[in-house]
Short mmCIF file of C-alpha atoms in Angstrom, two decimals:
data_model
loop_
_atom_site.label_atom_id
_atom_site.label_comp_id
_atom_site.label_asym_id
_atom_site.label_seq_id
_atom_site.Cartn_x
_atom_site.Cartn_y
_atom_site.Cartn_z
CA MET Q 1 5.64 16.44 10.44
CA ILE Q 2 7.37 16.63 13.80
CA PRO Q 3 11.12 15.76 13.53
CA LEU Q 4 12.55 12.94 16.35
CA GLY Q 5 16.41 12.34 15.72
CA ASN Q 6 16.72 10.75 12.05
CA THR Q 7 13.03 10.13 11.93
CA LEU Q 8 9.80 12.29 10.95
CA CYS Q 9 6.54 11.88 13.13
CA THR Q 10 2.89 12.53 12.76
CA ARG Q 11 0.96 12.69 15.81
CA LEU Q 12 -2.21 10.57 14.87
CA ALA Q 13 -4.75 9.87 17.88
CA THR Q 14 -5.88 11.85 20.91
CA VAL Q 15 -6.31 8.97 23.03
CA PRO Q 16 -6.75 10.54 26.74
CA GLY Q 17 -3.55 10.00 28.66
CA VAL Q 18 -1.93 8.14 25.03
CA GLU Q 19 -0.19 9.83 22.40
CA ILE Q 20 0.36 7.78 19.32
CA THR Q 21 2.72 8.88 17.10
CA THR Q 22 3.61 7.26 13.24
CA LEU Q 23 7.20 7.21 12.97
CA ASP Q 24 8.49 7.84 9.29
CA PRO Q 25 12.15 6.63 9.13
CA GLN Q 26 14.69 8.82 7.08
CA PRO Q 27 16.03 7.88 4.74
CA ARG Q 28 12.44 6.69 3.72
CA SER Q 29 12.23 3.15 4.11
CA TYR Q 30 9.12 1.09 3.43
CA GLY Q 31 7.68 0.54 6.74
CA MET Q 32 6.74 2.74 9.61
CA GLY Q 33 6.11 2.54 12.87
CA ALA Q 34 3.52 3.22 15.70
CA LEU Q 35 5.13 5.03 19.08
CA ALA Q 36 2.51 5.01 21.84
CA THR Q 37 3.61 6.84 25.03
CA GLY Q 38 1.49 6.94 27.98
CA ALA Q 39 -0.26 3.96 27.37
CA SER Q 40 -1.15 1.59 30.72
CA ASN Q 41 -3.40 -0.85 28.73
CA ILE Q 42 -2.27 -3.42 25.80
CA LEU Q 43 -4.89 -5.16 24.10
CA PHE Q 44 -3.91 -8.01 21.81
CA ILE Q 45 -6.73 -8.86 19.08
CA SER Q 46 -6.13 -12.44 17.96
CA GLY Q 47 -6.94 -13.10 14.40
CA GLN Q 48 -10.12 -12.06 13.58
CA VAL Q 49 -11.88 -14.00 10.68
CA PRO Q 50 -14.44 -13.32 7.97
CA GLU Q 51 -17.00 -15.46 10.10
CA ASP Q 52 -20.47 -14.01 11.77
CA GLU Q 53 -21.96 -15.23 14.94
CA THR Q 54 -23.88 -17.77 12.90
CA GLY Q 55 -21.00 -19.03 11.35
CA HIS Q 56 -21.67 -17.45 8.02
CA VAL Q 57 -18.87 -16.83 5.85
CA PRO Q 58 -19.47 -14.13 2.76
CA GLU Q 59 -18.68 -15.24 -0.50
CA THR Q 60 -16.61 -12.06 -1.78
CA PHE Q 61 -13.46 -10.86 -0.81
CA ASP Q 62 -14.86 -7.46 -0.36
CA ASP Q 63 -17.95 -8.58 2.10
CA GLN Q 64 -15.13 -11.00 4.03
CA CYS Q 65 -12.84 -7.92 4.49
CA ARG Q 66 -15.59 -5.78 6.28
CA LEU Q 67 -16.78 -8.66 8.25
CA ALA Q 68 -13.25 -9.11 9.59
CA TRP Q 69 -13.06 -5.58 10.45
CA ARG Q 70 -16.31 -5.54 11.95
CA ASN Q 71 -15.16 -8.31 14.19
CA VAL Q 72 -11.75 -6.24 15.23
CA VAL Q 73 -14.36 -3.46 16.22
CA GLY Q 74 -16.25 -5.67 18.13
CA VAL Q 75 -13.32 -6.74 20.19
CA LEU Q 76 -12.50 -3.06 20.39
CA ASN Q 77 -15.33 -1.85 21.82
CA THR Q 78 -15.59 -5.00 24.07
CA ALA Q 79 -12.50 -3.20 25.72
CA HIS Q 80 -14.16 -0.10 25.58
CA LEU Q 81 -11.73 1.31 22.56
CA GLY Q 82 -12.11 2.24 19.33
CA LEU Q 83 -10.06 2.02 15.92
CA GLU Q 84 -7.97 5.31 16.87
CA ASN Q 85 -6.50 3.07 20.20
CA LEU Q 86 -5.03 0.67 17.21
CA THR Q 87 -1.15 0.33 16.95
CA LYS Q 88 -0.19 -2.71 15.08
CA VAL Q 89 -2.23 -4.49 12.53
CA THR Q 90 -1.69 -7.79 10.63
CA VAL Q 91 -3.20 -9.00 7.70
CA PHE Q 92 -2.84 -12.49 6.58
CA LEU Q 93 -4.75 -12.73 2.79
CA SER Q 94 -4.96 -16.03 1.09
CA ASP Q 95 -3.98 -14.94 -2.64
CA ARG Q 96 -2.06 -11.94 -3.84
CA GLN Q 97 -5.40 -10.82 -5.90
CA TYR Q 98 -7.03 -9.12 -2.90
CA ARG Q 99 -3.88 -6.53 -2.09
CA GLU Q 100 -5.55 -3.60 -3.63
CA ALA Q 101 -9.31 -4.30 -2.35
CA ASN Q 102 -7.61 -5.02 1.20
CA ALA Q 103 -5.87 -1.41 1.00
CA ARG Q 104 -9.12 0.18 -0.29
CA ILE Q 105 -11.47 -1.60 2.39
CA ARG Q 106 -9.04 -0.68 5.11
CA HIS Q 107 -8.60 3.04 4.36
CA GLU Q 108 -12.61 3.03 4.24
CA VAL Q 109 -12.34 1.71 7.90
CA LEU Q 110 -9.59 3.33 9.29
CA GLY Q 111 -9.85 6.67 7.74
CA GLY Q 112 -6.94 8.62 8.48
CA HIS Q 113 -5.81 6.39 11.17
CA SER Q 114 -2.57 4.84 10.32
CA PRO Q 115 -1.19 2.32 12.61
CA ALA Q 116 1.64 -0.22 11.78
CA LEU Q 117 0.96 -2.58 9.05
CA THR Q 118 2.00 -5.75 7.94
CA VAL Q 119 0.40 -7.65 4.87
CA ILE Q 120 1.43 -11.49 4.74
CA ILE Q 121 0.35 -13.55 1.87
CA THR Q 122 -0.05 -17.27 3.45
CA GLY Q 123 -2.36 -20.05 3.63
CA ILE Q 124 -5.61 -19.63 5.85
CA TYR Q 125 -6.66 -22.00 8.62
CA ASP Q 126 -9.88 -22.39 6.85
CA GLU Q 127 -10.07 -22.33 3.10
CA LYS Q 128 -13.42 -20.76 3.08
CA TRP Q 129 -11.51 -17.74 4.86
CA LEU Q 130 -10.20 -15.33 2.37
CA LEU Q 131 -8.24 -13.33 4.88
CA GLU Q 132 -7.52 -12.93 8.72
CA ILE Q 133 -6.82 -9.55 10.87
CA GLU Q 134 -5.16 -9.61 14.04
CA ALA Q 135 -4.28 -6.12 15.70
CA VAL Q 136 -2.85 -4.39 19.04
CA ALA Q 137 -4.46 -1.45 20.59
CA VAL Q 138 -3.65 0.53 23.70
CA SER Q 139 -4.84 2.80 26.22
#
């Protein structure tokens, strides 16, 4: 942890020319932040849904969650970026019952990378979709 004013920081990613640091305000609050310094490009990823290129939507939440993350990775790869470039993720869940599975799969996908995160329980545009993921990445 690195002190920064009244905040503890953890350096997260080593993206050439960019330093991404998790901010952990003190006294401890629920939320954290992600500070990207040296970034020259920002990628805003619109909501990625659990639908593949053929229009197929898996039935289970776990499969939908993994597919939505695969779609996020697809946008990142198109911009020649990776998961380590993510600074902010917003996940929209259709029901509270998916909170634990969402967290488990997110940790599987992101590994030790911890971008700023918001999870919102809400209605989703298509009733077949159990979640939607939007994100911001820097390079």
